[in-house]
Amino acid sequence: MPELPEVETIRRDLAAPLLGRRIERVRVYHDDLVLGGSSRQTFQRNVRGRYFGTVARRAKYLLFPLHDDASHQGPPARIMRVQLRMSGQFAIGPTRPDTDDFRHPGLDLRLDDGQTLFYDDVRRLGGFDLLRPSEWLAVENRLGPEPLENGFTVAGFRAVLAPLRAPIKNVLLDQKRLAGVGNIYASEALFRAGIDPRRPAGSLSSEEVGRLRRAVRAVLRAALRKAGTTIKDYRAVNGQSGSFQNELRVYGREDAPCRTCETPVTRLVQAGRSTFFCSRCQSD
DNA sequence: CTTGTACCCTGACCGC
DNA sequence: TGCGGTCAGGGTACAA
């Protein structure tokens, strides 16, 4: 499901209603909700009674600082990290949403204002874990730059790509090289940059790296403005779909005419995942 | 170190 | 109606 624009949309929806709220009660529906081998009992004990700070996002992770004091100042006691993976969803309200796409409860957090934060996940691939600030820092340091922030420079991107022989598409999906890009936006960015997804990353010219960087940023920003892409499961916190699926140029459009040159869009498999591209617009 | 593959899980869809 | 195969926005463990 969610890549950077979708996760960021969810973060924006959750930040205000959670800030400063105390967690009164925790319900975990199954063991595999807690990632990383710690027990659900430990998880529940470390969440109950704490206060939310400001919700953050890094790569495709949602980060919920949990504080011991109501003022939620200073470093949090724990950071609750959520990976939505393919089908995780959040909702917040007095009762669980009564909709067909919210029938696989994963976790409920009852808040001190009568609202409950609901997490639902059909495929159960997503989950939660708790990190101390120092542990999070170690994880953080292994992630690539945020594409929409200033740290994502042409020079830095060129240095990352230069030694790699893997196809550029695969590299865009690798969170330790660049954070937040997933399968949809990788194909879309390469189309916008006019670069063949099979090209070895290190073979891109400086000019092509610059074009790709611009394309990645442009497509993520455009998707963010449309509250993300809903293919199937993704919903914002209020249950609304995104609308960027209406603006995709290649993703999911196998055999349909390229919007630029009418050539049928090609689908191929790279690293076990579908890549969509235009063999005419994206060639040297 | 880099790279590729299998796997986690459920549900939708397609051809027979 | 049912059955088997394929595919889906992600990430990790493991092998080569």
XYZ file of C-alpha atoms (C1' of nucleotides) in Angstrom:
316
model
C 0.000 0.000 0.000
C 1.461 3.155 1.163
C 4.548 4.923 -0.014
C 5.786 8.293 1.164
C 2.787 10.397 0.023
C 0.252 8.011 1.542
C 2.092 7.650 4.857
C 2.600 11.406 5.044
C -1.114 11.990 4.416
C -1.933 9.676 7.313
C 0.600 11.429 9.543
C -0.987 14.802 8.874
C -4.426 13.415 9.696
C -3.295 11.887 12.997
C -1.016 14.589 14.366
C -3.595 17.016 15.792
C -6.050 14.541 17.325
C -3.286 12.574 19.067
C -1.061 15.342 20.388
C -0.959 15.314 24.171
C -3.522 12.501 24.522
C -3.022 9.857 27.212
C -3.413 6.208 26.196
C -5.906 4.687 28.605
C -6.255 1.205 27.197
C -4.432 -0.964 24.658
C -5.948 -3.890 22.819
C -3.785 -6.068 20.560
C -5.731 -8.545 18.419
C -3.004 -10.973 17.395
C 0.630 -11.781 18.143
C 2.014 -10.912 14.730
C 0.925 -7.290 15.193
C 4.041 -6.742 17.307
C 7.059 -6.868 15.022
C 10.540 -7.776 16.114
C 9.884 -10.607 18.509
C 8.775 -8.767 21.614
C 5.591 -10.023 23.291
C 2.246 -8.301 23.134
C 2.244 -8.088 26.934
C 5.494 -6.140 26.914
C 4.164 -3.965 24.147
C 0.954 -3.188 25.990
C 2.754 -2.455 29.256
C 5.035 0.044 27.523
C 2.233 1.891 25.773
C -0.510 2.130 28.387
C -0.495 5.320 30.420
C 1.872 7.236 28.168
C 1.198 10.462 26.262
C 1.498 11.114 22.547
C 3.944 13.715 21.302
C 4.018 14.926 17.702
C 3.553 12.171 15.126
C 6.423 11.999 12.650
C 7.268 10.093 9.485
C 10.589 8.788 8.192
C 10.724 6.750 4.981
C 7.469 4.724 5.097
C 7.422 4.509 8.891
C 5.010 6.368 11.137
C 6.671 7.372 14.411
C 4.656 8.054 17.536
C 6.721 9.468 20.410
C 5.358 8.183 23.730
C 6.115 10.342 26.762
C 5.854 9.656 30.464
C 4.598 13.125 31.262
C 1.560 14.994 30.026
C 3.659 17.945 28.881
C 5.252 15.669 26.248
C 8.480 17.655 26.376
C 12.002 16.325 25.991
C 12.947 12.964 24.547
C 10.172 10.348 24.596
C 10.428 7.233 26.773
C 9.690 5.122 23.700
C 9.007 5.613 20.017
C 6.159 3.519 18.686
C 7.028 2.715 15.093
C 4.330 1.563 12.676
C 4.944 -0.123 9.351
C 1.759 -0.187 7.296
C 3.364 -2.502 4.710
C 0.714 -3.400 2.147
C -2.641 -2.948 3.810
C -2.398 -1.238 7.216
C -4.977 1.472 7.871
C -5.801 3.901 10.678
C -9.034 5.472 11.792
C -9.856 7.628 14.778
C -13.243 8.193 16.329
C -15.617 7.168 19.101
C -16.332 3.773 17.491
C -14.750 1.424 14.957
C -15.680 2.286 11.358
C -18.431 -0.001 10.139
C -17.159 -0.417 6.593
C -16.139 -3.438 4.532
C -12.549 -2.281 4.273
C -12.173 -2.095 8.060
C -12.997 -5.629 9.168
C -9.587 -6.919 10.274
C -8.773 -5.300 13.586
C -5.134 -5.224 14.619
C -5.007 -2.807 17.515
C -7.127 -0.272 19.430
C -5.735 2.544 21.579
C -8.366 4.203 23.713
C -7.550 7.822 24.450
C -8.402 10.063 27.391
C -10.868 12.147 25.366
C -13.241 9.309 24.507
C -11.773 8.759 21.048
C -10.051 5.539 20.008
C -7.243 5.098 17.501
C -8.054 1.994 15.419
C -5.517 0.060 13.356
C -6.796 -2.445 10.792
C -4.772 -4.655 8.456
C -6.285 -7.203 6.057
C -3.067 -8.951 5.150
C -1.454 -8.626 8.586
C 1.925 -7.848 7.063
C 2.173 -4.525 8.879
C 2.796 -4.003 12.546
C 4.124 -2.066 15.493
C 7.294 -2.032 17.536
C 8.718 0.056 20.360
C 12.155 1.594 20.251
C 14.181 3.590 22.696
C 15.380 6.876 21.156
C 18.918 5.491 20.812
C 17.618 2.372 19.069
C 15.600 4.475 16.666
C 18.693 6.569 15.915
C 20.562 3.432 14.875
C 17.726 2.429 12.530
C 17.416 5.967 11.216
C 21.090 6.140 10.346
C 20.738 3.214 7.994
C 18.020 4.876 5.903
C 18.693 6.889 2.774
C 17.786 10.581 2.518
C 14.241 11.909 2.510
C 13.604 12.807 -1.132
C 11.641 15.973 -0.340
C 14.196 17.377 2.068
C 17.339 19.381 1.456
C 19.635 16.465 2.219
C 18.662 14.856 -1.077
C 21.193 16.532 -3.354
C 22.253 15.769 -6.922
C 25.835 15.258 -5.795
C 24.781 12.894 -3.030
C 22.463 10.941 -5.313
C 25.170 10.631 -7.955
C 27.596 9.282 -5.353
C 25.032 6.714 -4.189
C 24.264 5.479 -7.707
C 27.759 5.522 -9.192
C 29.115 2.214 -7.797
C 25.910 0.209 -8.313
C 25.277 -2.219 -11.141
C 21.738 -3.101 -10.096
C 18.910 -1.770 -12.296
C 17.964 1.795 -11.393
C 14.381 0.724 -10.642
C 15.581 -1.696 -7.954
C 17.802 0.959 -6.431
C 14.897 3.409 -6.154
C 13.075 0.820 -4.049
C 16.037 0.310 -1.719
C 15.271 2.268 1.446
C 18.894 2.534 2.476
C 19.719 4.458 -0.727
C 16.608 6.611 -0.912
C 13.775 6.582 1.613
C 10.055 6.511 0.930
C 9.821 5.570 -2.748
C 7.902 2.367 -3.503
C 6.769 0.445 -6.532
C 4.264 2.940 -7.933
C 6.364 6.081 -7.685
C 9.548 4.344 -8.848
C 7.917 3.570 -12.212
C 6.305 7.003 -12.397
C 9.525 8.869 -11.637
C 11.514 6.909 -14.216
C 8.851 7.663 -16.822
C 8.937 11.366 -16.037
C 12.726 11.349 -16.247
C 12.709 9.390 -19.528
C 15.039 6.714 -18.150
C 14.846 2.988 -18.895
C 14.193 1.148 -15.599
C 16.647 -1.615 -16.582
C 19.646 0.671 -16.835
C 22.412 -0.126 -14.332
C 22.246 2.625 -11.699
C 25.914 3.453 -12.140
C 25.490 4.002 -15.882
C 23.349 7.130 -15.522
C 25.012 10.349 -16.634
C 25.144 13.310 -14.266
C 22.448 14.934 -16.309
C 20.209 11.862 -16.016
C 20.746 11.676 -12.257
C 19.659 15.295 -12.024
C 16.573 14.609 -14.101
C 15.691 11.577 -11.999
C 16.056 13.508 -8.770
C 13.735 16.221 -10.043
C 11.233 13.603 -11.285
C 11.178 11.761 -7.947
C 10.529 14.981 -6.073
C 7.904 16.199 -8.531
C 5.900 12.983 -8.540
C 5.946 12.636 -4.751
C 4.841 16.234 -4.290
C 2.080 15.874 -6.883
C 0.832 12.696 -5.185
C 0.917 14.385 -1.786
C -1.305 17.164 -3.130
C -3.833 14.489 -4.146
C -3.670 12.716 -0.759
C -1.908 9.721 -2.320
C -2.796 6.908 -4.709
C -5.581 4.444 -3.957
C -5.302 1.266 -6.005
C -7.195 -0.894 -3.603
C -6.712 -0.737 0.146
C -5.201 2.628 0.902
C -7.432 5.064 2.772
C -6.654 8.244 4.651
C -7.608 8.372 8.325
C -11.065 9.739 7.512
C -11.689 6.780 5.171
C -11.259 8.832 1.991
C -9.364 7.473 -1.000
C -6.503 9.374 -2.558
C -6.896 10.557 -6.131
C -3.441 10.389 -7.679
C -4.389 7.064 -9.344
C -6.131 9.241 -11.937
C -2.828 10.858 -12.830
C -0.579 7.826 -13.105
C 1.170 7.761 -16.462
C 2.485 4.195 -16.577
C 1.822 2.273 -13.346
C -0.917 -0.318 -13.865
C -1.348 0.648 -17.530
C 0.123 -2.397 -19.303
C -0.778 -2.377 -23.035
C -2.577 0.961 -22.716
C -1.228 3.749 -24.943
C 1.561 5.905 -23.525
C 0.095 9.298 -22.726
C 2.965 10.941 -24.565
C 3.591 8.822 -27.676
C 0.793 6.208 -27.850
C 3.226 3.274 -27.708
C 1.659 0.494 -25.572
C 3.001 0.552 -22.019
C 5.269 -2.406 -21.223
C 5.178 -4.415 -17.994
C 8.189 -6.355 -16.824
C 9.264 -7.949 -13.551
C 12.276 -6.669 -11.651
C 13.237 -7.945 -8.207
C 9.948 -9.838 -8.195
C 7.803 -6.727 -8.668
C 6.054 -5.219 -11.660
C 7.690 -2.330 -13.471
C 5.732 -0.306 -16.024
C 7.432 1.837 -18.661
C 7.242 3.207 -22.187
C 9.833 1.546 -24.399
C 9.891 4.598 -26.647
C 9.906 7.491 -24.179
C 12.310 5.676 -21.868
C 15.194 4.693 -24.106
C 18.534 6.254 -24.848
C 29.982 -5.593 0.516
C 26.047 -6.475 -3.424
C 22.351 -8.897 -5.490
C 18.534 -12.096 -6.049
C 14.968 -15.181 -4.127
C 11.575 -16.919 -0.866
C 8.413 -15.754 2.325
C 5.038 -13.469 5.509
C -0.774 -13.008 4.745
C -5.501 -12.376 2.789
C -8.463 -11.380 -0.913
C -9.675 -10.280 -5.703
C -9.743 -11.800 -10.164
C -9.276 -14.890 -14.222
C -9.662 -19.117 -16.913
C -11.375 -23.597 -16.812
C -20.306 -22.878 -8.088
C -15.734 -24.233 -7.279
C -10.788 -24.735 -7.946
C -6.121 -23.468 -8.929
C -3.054 -19.998 -10.350
C -1.575 -15.180 -10.224
C -1.157 -10.789 -8.415
C -1.120 -6.770 -4.946
C 1.323 -0.183 -2.537
C 6.612 -3.708 1.760
C 10.349 -5.521 4.230
C 13.317 -9.085 5.997
C 16.121 -13.395 6.214
C 19.068 -15.965 3.849
C 22.149 -17.739 0.164
C 25.382 -17.023 -3.481
